[in-house]
Amino acid sequence: MESLAPADVVMSDWNIVVIKHNGNTIEKFLGYSVRDRTYRISSQIQDYDAENKTGTTQSGSSYTFLDAPGQLHPVAQPVFDMLDKRDDVEITLKFAWDDES
């Protein structure tokens, strides 16, 4: 996965991925970057403000969310699936979503 420079990111169809690896737990935003028109996975989350739909990351990027966390966008789902296949990593979504809707 390519590392991107700090930016102001507008994201939809997203969630927070919780990654456990070698005894460490990190959380990252993963979803659809509206401006880039592709997936984006962030660096470590520093702050998430659900009320204001914003977040910041360790790299200095600022995130604005167009919707509540839930199901991943189809272009972001393969990133989650790839991480989930690794034997040395435990990955989950922080926020549940209803796949019946």
MMTF fields as JSON, N, C-alpha, C and O atoms, coordinates in Angstrom:
{
  "mmtfVersion": "1.0.0",
  "mmtfProducer": "UNKNOWN",
  "numBonds": 403,
  "numAtoms": 404,
  "numGroups": 101,
  "numChains": 1,
  "numModels": 1,
  "chainsPerModel": [1],
  "groupsPerChain": [101],
  "chainIdList": ["A"],
  "bondAtomList": [4, 2, 8, 6, 12, 10, 16, 14, 20, 18, 24, 22, 28, 26, 32, 30, 36, 34, 40, 38, 44, 42, 48, 46, 52, 50, 56, 54, 60, 58, 64, 62, 68, 66, 72, 70, 76, 74, 80, 78, 84, 82, 88, 86, 92, 90, 96, 94, 100, 98, 104, 102, 108, 106, 112, 110, 116, 114, 120, 118, 124, 122, 128, 126, 132, 130, 136, 134, 140, 138, 144, 142, 148, 146, 152, 150, 156, 154, 160, 158, 164, 162, 168, 166, 172, 170, 176, 174, 180, 178, 184, 182, 188, 186, 192, 190, 196, 194, 200, 198, 204, 202, 208, 206, 212, 210, 216, 214, 220, 218, 224, 222, 228, 226, 232, 230, 236, 234, 240, 238, 244, 242, 248, 246, 252, 250, 256, 254, 260, 258, 264, 262, 268, 266, 272, 270, 276, 274, 280, 278, 284, 282, 288, 286, 292, 290, 296, 294, 300, 298, 304, 302, 308, 306, 312, 310, 316, 314, 320, 318, 324, 322, 328, 326, 332, 330, 336, 334, 340, 338, 344, 342, 348, 346, 352, 350, 356, 354, 360, 358, 364, 362, 368, 366, 372, 370, 376, 374, 380, 378, 384, 382, 388, 386, 392, 390, 396, 394, 400, 398],
  "bondOrderList": [1, 1, 1, 1, 1, 1, 1, 1, 1, 1, 1, 1, 1, 1, 1, 1, 1, 1, 1, 1, 1, 1, 1, 1, 1, 1, 1, 1, 1, 1, 1, 1, 1, 1, 1, 1, 1, 1, 1, 1, 1, 1, 1, 1, 1, 1, 1, 1, 1, 1, 1, 1, 1, 1, 1, 1, 1, 1, 1, 1, 1, 1, 1, 1, 1, 1, 1, 1, 1, 1, 1, 1, 1, 1, 1, 1, 1, 1, 1, 1, 1, 1, 1, 1, 1, 1, 1, 1, 1, 1, 1, 1, 1, 1, 1, 1, 1, 1, 1, 1],
  "groupList": [{"groupName": "MET", "atomNameList": ["N", "CA", "C", "O"], "elementList": ["N", "C", "C", "O"], "formalChargeList": [0, 0, 0, 0], "bondAtomList": [1, 0, 2, 1, 3, 2], "bondOrderList": [1, 1, 2], "singleLetterCode": "M", "chemCompType": "L-PEPTIDE LINKING"}, {"groupName": "GLU", "atomNameList": ["N", "CA", "C", "O"], "elementList": ["N", "C", "C", "O"], "formalChargeList": [0, 0, 0, 0], "bondAtomList": [1, 0, 2, 1, 3, 2], "bondOrderList": [1, 1, 2], "singleLetterCode": "E", "chemCompType": "L-PEPTIDE LINKING"}, {"groupName": "SER", "atomNameList": ["N", "CA", "C", "O"], "elementList": ["N", "C", "C", "O"], "formalChargeList": [0, 0, 0, 0], "bondAtomList": [1, 0, 2, 1, 3, 2], "bondOrderList": [1, 1, 2], "singleLetterCode": "S", "chemCompType": "L-PEPTIDE LINKING"}, {"groupName": "LEU", "atomNameList": ["N", "CA", "C", "O"], "elementList": ["N", "C", "C", "O"], "formalChargeList": [0, 0, 0, 0], "bondAtomList": [1, 0, 2, 1, 3, 2], "bondOrderList": [1, 1, 2], "singleLetterCode": "L", "chemCompType": "L-PEPTIDE LINKING"}, {"groupName": "ALA", "atomNameList": ["N", "CA", "C", "O"], "elementList": ["N", "C", "C", "O"], "formalChargeList": [0, 0, 0, 0], "bondAtomList": [1, 0, 2, 1, 3, 2], "bondOrderList": [1, 1, 2], "singleLetterCode": "A", "chemCompType": "L-PEPTIDE LINKING"}, {"groupName": "PRO", "atomNameList": ["N", "CA", "C", "O"], "elementList": ["N", "C", "C", "O"], "formalChargeList": [0, 0, 0, 0], "bondAtomList": [1, 0, 2, 1, 3, 2], "bondOrderList": [1, 1, 2], "singleLetterCode": "P", "chemCompType": "L-PEPTIDE LINKING"}, {"groupName": "ASP", "atomNameList": ["N", "CA", "C", "O"], "elementList": ["N", "C", "C", "O"], "formalChargeList": [0, 0, 0, 0], "bondAtomList": [1, 0, 2, 1, 3, 2], "bondOrderList": [1, 1, 2], "singleLetterCode": "D", "chemCompType": "L-PEPTIDE LINKING"}, {"groupName": "VAL", "atomNameList": ["N", "CA", "C", "O"], "elementList": ["N", "C", "C", "O"], "formalChargeList": [0, 0, 0, 0], "bondAtomList": [1, 0, 2, 1, 3, 2], "bondOrderList": [1, 1, 2], "singleLetterCode": "V", "chemCompType": "L-PEPTIDE LINKING"}, {"groupName": "TRP", "atomNameList": ["N", "CA", "C", "O"], "elementList": ["N", "C", "C", "O"], "formalChargeList": [0, 0, 0, 0], "bondAtomList": [1, 0, 2, 1, 3, 2], "bondOrderList": [1, 1, 2], "singleLetterCode": "W", "chemCompType": "L-PEPTIDE LINKING"}, {"groupName": "ASN", "atomNameList": ["N", "CA", "C", "O"], "elementList": ["N", "C", "C", "O"], "formalChargeList": [0, 0, 0, 0], "bondAtomList": [1, 0, 2, 1, 3, 2], "bondOrderList": [1, 1, 2], "singleLetterCode": "N", "chemCompType": "L-PEPTIDE LINKING"}, {"groupName": "ILE", "atomNameList": ["N", "CA", "C", "O"], "elementList": ["N", "C", "C", "O"], "formalChargeList": [0, 0, 0, 0], "bondAtomList": [1, 0, 2, 1, 3, 2], "bondOrderList": [1, 1, 2], "singleLetterCode": "I", "chemCompType": "L-PEPTIDE LINKING"}, {"groupName": "LYS", "atomNameList": ["N", "CA", "C", "O"], "elementList": ["N", "C", "C", "O"], "formalChargeList": [0, 0, 0, 0], "bondAtomList": [1, 0, 2, 1, 3, 2], "bondOrderList": [1, 1, 2], "singleLetterCode": "K", "chemCompType": "L-PEPTIDE LINKING"}, {"groupName": "HIS", "atomNameList": ["N", "CA", "C", "O"], "elementList": ["N", "C", "C", "O"], "formalChargeList": [0, 0, 0, 0], "bondAtomList": [1, 0, 2, 1, 3, 2], "bondOrderList": [1, 1, 2], "singleLetterCode": "H", "chemCompType": "L-PEPTIDE LINKING"}, {"groupName": "GLY", "atomNameList": ["N", "CA", "C", "O"], "elementList": ["N", "C", "C", "O"], "formalChargeList": [0, 0, 0, 0], "bondAtomList": [1, 0, 2, 1, 3, 2], "bondOrderList": [1, 1, 2], "singleLetterCode": "G", "chemCompType": "PEPTIDE LINKING"}, {"groupName": "THR", "atomNameList": ["N", "CA", "C", "O"], "elementList": ["N", "C", "C", "O"], "formalChargeList": [0, 0, 0, 0], "bondAtomList": [1, 0, 2, 1, 3, 2], "bondOrderList": [1, 1, 2], "singleLetterCode": "T", "chemCompType": "L-PEPTIDE LINKING"}, {"groupName": "PHE", "atomNameList": ["N", "CA", "C", "O"], "elementList": ["N", "C", "C", "O"], "formalChargeList": [0, 0, 0, 0], "bondAtomList": [1, 0, 2, 1, 3, 2], "bondOrderList": [1, 1, 2], "singleLetterCode": "F", "chemCompType": "L-PEPTIDE LINKING"}, {"groupName": "TYR", "atomNameList": ["N", "CA", "C", "O"], "elementList": ["N", "C", "C", "O"], "formalChargeList": [0, 0, 0, 0], "bondAtomList": [1, 0, 2, 1, 3, 2], "bondOrderList": [1, 1, 2], "singleLetterCode": "Y", "chemCompType": "L-PEPTIDE LINKING"}, {"groupName": "ARG", "atomNameList": ["N", "CA", "C", "O"], "elementList": ["N", "C", "C", "O"], "formalChargeList": [0, 0, 0, 0], "bondAtomList": [1, 0, 2, 1, 3, 2], "bondOrderList": [1, 1, 2], "singleLetterCode": "R", "chemCompType": "L-PEPTIDE LINKING"}, {"groupName": "GLN", "atomNameList": ["N", "CA", "C", "O"], "elementList": ["N", "C", "C", "O"], "formalChargeList": [0, 0, 0, 0], "bondAtomList": [1, 0, 2, 1, 3, 2], "bondOrderList": [1, 1, 2], "singleLetterCode": "Q", "chemCompType": "L-PEPTIDE LINKING"}],
  "groupTypeList": [0, 1, 2, 3, 4, 5, 4, 6, 7, 7, 0, 2, 6, 8, 9, 10, 7, 7, 10, 11, 12, 9, 13, 9, 14, 10, 1, 11, 15, 3, 13, 16, 2, 7, 17, 6, 17, 14, 16, 17, 10, 2, 2, 18, 10, 18, 6, 16, 6, 4, 1, 9, 11, 14, 13, 14, 14, 18, 2, 13, 2, 2, 16, 14, 15, 3, 6, 4, 5, 13, 18, 3, 12, 5, 7, 4, 18, 5, 7, 15, 6, 0, 3, 6, 11, 17, 6, 6, 7, 1, 10, 14, 3, 11, 15, 4, 8, 6, 6, 1, 2],
  "groupIdList": [1, 2, 3, 4, 5, 6, 7, 8, 9, 10, 11, 12, 13, 14, 15, 16, 17, 18, 19, 20, 21, 22, 23, 24, 25, 26, 27, 28, 29, 30, 31, 32, 33, 34, 35, 36, 37, 38, 39, 40, 41, 42, 43, 44, 45, 46, 47, 48, 49, 50, 51, 52, 53, 54, 55, 56, 57, 58, 59, 60, 61, 62, 63, 64, 65, 66, 67, 68, 69, 70, 71, 72, 73, 74, 75, 76, 77, 78, 79, 80, 81, 82, 83, 84, 85, 86, 87, 88, 89, 90, 91, 92, 93, 94, 95, 96, 97, 98, 99, 100, 101],
  "secStructList": [7, 7, 7, 7, 7, 7, 7, 3, 3, 3, 3, 3, 3, 3, 3, 3, 3, 3, 3, 3, 3, 6, 6, 3, 3, 3, 3, 3, 3, 3, 3, 3, 3, 6, 6, 6, 6, 3, 3, 3, 3, 7, 1, 7, 3, 3, 3, 3, 3, 6, 6, 6, 6, 3, 3, 3, 3, 6, 6, 1, 7, 3, 3, 3, 3, 1, 1, 7, 1, 7, 1, 7, 7, 6, 6, 6, 2, 2, 2, 2, 2, 2, 2, 2, 6, 7, 6, 6, 3, 3, 3, 3, 3, 1, 1, 7, 7, 7, 6, 6, 7],
  "xCoordList": [0.833, 0.0, 0.881, 1.872, 0.497, 1.255, 0.973, -0.166, 2.017, 1.87, 1.607, 2.327, 0.581, 0.211, 0.617, 0.665, 0.905, 1.262, 0.043, -1.092, 0.274, -0.853, -1.774, -1.321, -3.061, -4.029, -5.318, -5.501, -6.193, -7.562, -8.387, -8.572, -8.879, -9.553, -11.043, -11.445, -11.855, -13.297, -13.611, -13.306, -14.232, -14.409, -15.871, -16.603, -16.273, -17.595, -17.429, -16.355, -18.509, -18.508, -17.248, -16.412, -17.132, -15.894, -16.155, -17.298, -15.057, -15.113, -13.724, -12.78, -13.601, -12.291, -11.882, -12.612, -10.701, -10.18, -9.266, -8.42, -9.454, -8.642, -7.684, -8.111, -6.398, -5.383, -4.537, -3.926, -4.513, -3.685, -2.552, -2.781, -1.314, -0.137, 1.004, 1.344, 1.588, 2.723, 2.446, 3.323, 1.253, 0.912, 0.535, 0.202, 0.579, 0.207, -1.155, -1.514, -1.908, -3.201, -3.177, -2.854, -3.52, -3.627, -4.987, -5.594, -5.441, -6.707, -6.463, -5.733, -7.106, -6.952, -8.315, -9.197, -8.471, -9.663, -9.466, -8.378, -10.503, -10.478, -11.804, -12.862, -11.751, -12.988, -12.712, -11.609, -13.74, -13.674, -13.318, -14.037, -12.197, -11.776, -12.483, -12.201, -13.402, -14.242, -13.399, -13.648, -12.413, -11.591, -10.69, -10.495, -10.139, -9.219, -9.948, -9.377, -11.215, -12.044, -11.445, -11.485, -10.896, -10.355, -10.356, -10.79, -9.871, -9.815, -8.707, -7.784, -8.822, -7.734, -7.703, -8.738, -6.511, -6.297, -5.342, -4.287, -5.714, -4.959, -3.794, -3.634, -2.998, -2.027, -2.799, -4.023, -2.104, -2.712, -3.626, -3.242, -4.82, -5.763, -5.279, -4.917, -5.285, -4.977, -6.258, -6.336, -7.27, -8.517, -9.66, -9.527, -10.794, -12.012, -13.149, -13.413, -13.822, -14.937, -16.208, -16.507, -16.951, -18.145, -19.212, -19.898, -19.351, -20.379, -20.143, -21.085, -18.888, -18.56, -18.133, -17.825, -18.115, -17.737, -16.366, -16.192, -15.388, -14.02, -13.028, -13.356, -11.811, -10.742, -9.393, -9.283, -8.366, -6.986, -6.142, -6.481, -5.028, -4.151, -2.725, -2.364, -1.932, -0.547, 0.255, 1.179, -0.087, 0.657, 0.313, 0.986, -0.751, -1.161, -2.35, -2.771, -2.897, -4.067, -5.307, -5.444, -6.216, -7.512, -8.586, -8.564, -9.516, -10.585, -11.926, -12.188, -12.785, -14.179, -15.006, -14.753, -15.995, -16.803, -18.189, -18.846, -18.633, -19.937, -21.067, -22.233, -20.722, -21.729, -21.175, -20.002, -22.032, -21.609, -20.757, -20.87, -19.911, -19.136, -20.063, -21.088, -19.683, -20.503, -19.824, -18.632, -20.603, -20.089, -19.026, -19.172, -17.953, -16.885, -17.319, -18.081, -16.823, -17.053, -16.446, -15.446, -17.024, -16.48, -14.999, -14.321, -14.487, -13.06, -12.178, -10.977, -12.752, -11.995, -12.049, -11.132, -13.109, -13.278, -12.107, -11.695, -11.547, -10.415, -9.189, -8.412, -9.013, -7.899, -8.103, -7.18, -9.319, -9.654, -9.464, -8.872, -9.971, -9.885, -8.432, -8.093, -7.58, -6.162, -5.506, -4.767, -5.78, -5.224, -5.77, -5.05, -7.04, -7.692, -7.112, -7.199, -6.531, -5.949, -4.6, -4.142, -3.965, -2.647, -2.776, -3.636, -1.923, -1.95, -1.429, -1.806, -0.564, 0.073, -0.688, -0.216, -1.863, -2.639, -4.078, -4.678, -4.618, -6.05, -6.68, -6.258, -7.678, -8.284, -9.804, -10.432, -10.372, -11.816, -12.26, -11.449, -13.552, -14.136, -14.629, -15.255, -14.352, -14.731, -16.242, -16.809, -16.889, -18.311, -19.083, -18.789, -20.058, -20.884, -21.797, -22.114, -22.208, -23.172, -24.158, -23.861, -25.32, -26.387, -26.343, -26.689, -25.916, -25.804, -27.137, -27.184, -28.198, -29.527, -30.215, -31.237, -29.649, -30.329, -29.943, -30.43],
  "yCoordList": [-1.18, 0.0, 1.247, 1.337, 2.164, 3.401, 4.365, 4.498, 5.03, 6.034, 7.38, 7.783, 8.071, 9.356, 10.489, 10.321, 11.631, 12.816, 13.293, 13.029, 14.002, 14.539, 15.359, 16.089, 15.228, 15.893, 16.141, 15.661, 16.9, 17.045, 16.051, 16.224, 15.019, 13.916, 13.973, 14.152, 13.817, 13.685, 12.23, 11.733, 11.55, 10.106, 9.718, 10.31, 8.698, 8.092, 6.581, 6.053, 5.899, 4.432, 3.905, 3.254, 4.197, 3.988, 3.309, 3.123, 2.946, 2.408, 2.559, 2.935, 2.27, 2.235, 0.776, -0.055, 0.464, -0.889, -0.955, -0.087, -1.986, -2.23, -3.362, -4.474, -3.068, -4.021, -4.415, -3.568, -5.707, -6.233, -7.041, -7.977, -6.647, -7.277, -7.24, -6.172, -8.374, -8.471, -7.79, -7.122, -7.954, -7.382, -5.909, -5.343, -5.288, -3.875, -3.766, -4.592, -2.74, -2.472, -1.059, -0.103, -0.941, 0.373, 0.472, -0.533, 1.695, 1.949, 2.906, 3.89, 2.584, 3.396, 3.6, 2.746, 4.743, 4.969, 4.24, 4.277, 3.587, 2.94, 3.206, 2.967, 3.704, 3.969, 4.573, 4.473, 5.202, 5.795, 7.27, 8.051, 7.645, 9.043, 9.711, 9.41, 10.619, 11.248, 11.999, 11.895, 12.746, 13.537, 12.662, 12.944, 11.598, 10.728, 9.669, 9.077, 9.435, 8.431, 7.029, 6.263, 6.718, 5.391, 5.167, 6.032, 4.01, 3.759, 4.585, 5.048, 4.755, 5.36, 4.669, 4.484, 4.289, 3.777, 4.744, 5.072, 5.192, 6.251, 5.687, 4.475, 6.591, 6.226, 6.1, 6.227, 5.856, 5.7, 6.896, 8.049, 6.611, 7.658, 8.339, 7.684, 9.66, 10.448, 10.885, 10.893, 11.25, 11.759, 11.44, 11.554, 11.036, 10.845, 11.51, 11.179, 12.45, 13.182, 12.788, 13.329, 11.833, 11.32, 12.399, 12.436, 13.269, 14.315, 15.27, 15.656, 15.647, 16.578, 15.884, 16.545, 14.553, 13.744, 14.134, 14.353, 14.219, 14.571, 13.665, 12.995, 13.664, 12.912, 13.418, 14.08, 13.101, 13.42, 12.181, 11.297, 12.134, 10.975, 11.39, 12.566, 10.38, 10.589, 11.304, 12.057, 11.075, 11.698, 13.173, 13.886, 13.626, 15.018, 15.241, 16.38, 14.169, 14.311, 14.611, 14.159, 15.391, 15.7, 15.008, 15.053, 14.375, 13.631, 14.251, 14.627, 14.352, 14.739, 13.595, 13.131, 13.145, 11.996, 12.446, 13.208, 11.962, 12.347, 11.535, 11.921, 10.409, 9.536, 8.878, 9.035, 8.145, 7.427, 6.218, 5.728, 5.735, 4.539, 3.344, 3.211, 2.485, 1.315, 0.436, 0.144, 0.014, -0.879, -0.165, 1.007, -0.897, -0.336, -0.24, -1.071, 0.779, 0.952, -0.244, -0.796, -0.656, -1.799, -1.672, -2.69, -0.463, -0.343, -0.44, -0.685, -0.252, -0.357, -1.764, -2.178, -2.491, -3.83, -4.77, -5.511, -4.778, -5.664, -5.386, -6.299, -4.151, -3.816, -4.513, -5.121, -4.419, -5.109, -6.619, -7.276, -7.161, -8.606, -9.069, -10.137, -8.276, -8.617, -8.688, -9.627, -7.694, -7.698, -8.865, -9.466, -9.178, -10.241, -11.621, -12.535, -11.78, -13.064, -13.342, -14.485, -12.312, -12.501, -13.269, -12.963, -14.26, -15.073, -14.326, -14.645, -13.334, -12.636, -11.385, -10.644, -11.144, -9.938, -10.324, -11.17, -9.69, -9.817, -8.474, -7.442, -8.485, -7.233, -7.308, -8.31, -6.231, -6.14, -4.721, -3.797, -4.568, -3.246, -2.781, -3.546, -1.542, -1.008, -0.835, -1.062, -0.432, -0.155, -1.19, -1.408, -1.81, -2.794, -2.108, -0.926, -2.844, -2.326, -3.419, -4.606, -3.02, -3.958, -4.259, -3.407, -5.473, -5.822, -6.289, -6.733, -6.194, -6.542, -5.371, -5.551, -4.162, -3.0, -2.769, -1.827],
  "zCoordList": [0.0, 0.0, 0.0, 0.723, -0.804, -0.971, 0.178, 0.626, 0.645, 1.689, 1.033, 0.12, 1.498, 0.917, 1.848, 3.067, 1.267, 2.044, 2.826, 2.429, 3.95, 4.713, 3.821, 2.939, 4.064, 3.196, 3.973, 5.092, 3.346, 3.824, 3.017, 1.812, 3.677, 3.012, 3.322, 4.472, 2.279, 2.437, 2.126, 1.043, 3.103, 2.986, 3.165, 3.958, 2.398, 2.564, 2.589, 2.304, 2.934, 2.972, 3.647, 3.02, 4.92, 5.657, 6.998, 7.416, 7.653, 8.998, 9.594, 8.899, 10.863, 11.513, 11.589, 12.128, 11.041, 11.149, 12.366, 12.579, 13.14, 14.324, 13.959, 13.647, 14.0, 13.578, 14.784, 15.435, 15.065, 16.153, 15.524, 14.758, 15.873, 15.287, 16.298, 16.806, 16.59, 17.517, 18.859, 19.407, 19.378, 20.674, 20.649, 21.69, 19.501, 19.359, 18.686, 17.847, 19.062, 18.44, 17.88, 18.585, 16.61, 15.99, 15.306, 14.937, 15.152, 14.47, 13.31, 13.43, 12.167, 10.955, 10.308, 10.402, 9.653, 8.843, 7.513, 6.939, 7.031, 5.725, 5.056, 5.638, 3.823, 3.101, 1.741, 1.202, 1.203, -0.13, -0.026, 0.596, -0.643, -0.688, -1.863, -3.023, -1.553, -2.575, -3.605, -4.806, -3.145, -4.081, -4.941, -6.123, -4.353, -5.095, -5.911, -6.827, -5.574, -6.243, -6.167, -7.13, -5.011, -4.747, -3.239, -2.478, -2.811, -1.372, -0.737, -1.408, 0.564, 1.335, 2.685, 3.325, 3.111, 4.454, 5.128, 4.585, 6.299, 6.964, 7.765, 7.903, 8.279, 9.302, 10.623, 10.637, 11.706, 13.032, 13.347, 13.147, 13.836, 14.222, 15.501, 16.478, 15.465, 16.662, 17.363, 18.592, 16.556, 17.125, 16.172, 14.954, 16.758, 15.982, 16.739, 17.895, 16.081, 16.666, 15.911, 14.846, 16.486, 15.82, 15.644, 14.623, 16.632, 16.572, 15.403, 14.712, 15.186, 14.106, 12.817, 11.826, 12.83, 11.658, 11.122, 9.923, 12.036, 11.651, 12.362, 13.342, 11.844, 12.479, 12.018, 10.985, 12.791, 12.415, 12.622, 13.408, 11.893, 11.971, 12.307, 12.267, 12.639, 13.032, 11.945, 12.254, 10.684, 9.586, 9.399, 8.655, 10.088, 9.96, 9.049, 8.846, 8.498, 7.636, 8.462, 9.599, 7.858, 8.458, 7.637, 6.407, 8.316, 7.656, 7.989, 9.131, 6.959, 7.111, 6.537, 5.425, 7.302, 6.903, 6.487, 7.195, 5.316, 4.787, 5.397, 5.311, 6.015, 6.59, 7.844, 8.181, 8.523, 9.724, 9.326, 8.202, 10.232, 9.908, 9.703, 10.372, 8.772, 8.471, 7.456, 7.556, 6.469, 5.44, 4.608, 4.259, 4.298, 3.47, 2.014, 1.521, 1.341, -0.09, -0.833, -0.375, -1.964, -2.705, -3.09, -3.221, -3.271, -3.601, -2.361, -2.48, -1.175, 0.075, 0.664, 1.374, 0.376, 0.951, 0.643, 1.536, -0.584, -0.854, 0.024, 0.303, 0.453, 1.346, 2.686, 3.228, 3.214, 4.454, 4.287, 5.143, 3.179, 2.933, 2.852, 3.361, 2.22, 2.093, 3.477, 3.77, 4.32, 5.67, 6.489, 7.286, 6.286, 7.039, 6.71, 7.53, 5.54, 5.127, 5.78, 5.797, 6.314, 6.921, 8.233, 9.059, 8.416, 9.626, 10.845, 11.973, 10.632, 11.754, 12.19, 13.052, 11.603, 11.889, 12.225, 11.562, 13.266, 13.561, 13.231, 13.752, 12.376, 11.934, 12.091, 11.749, 12.611, 12.779, 12.433, 12.378, 12.203, 12.032, 13.394, 14.127, 13.728, 15.034, 15.163, 16.231, 14.072, 14.112, 13.282, 12.107, 13.909, 13.232, 12.225, 12.363, 11.232, 10.269, 9.927, 10.069, 9.481, 9.166, 7.68, 6.861, 7.323, 5.903, 5.314, 4.167, 6.076, 5.582, 4.887, 4.226, 5.038, 4.469, 3.034, 2.408]
}
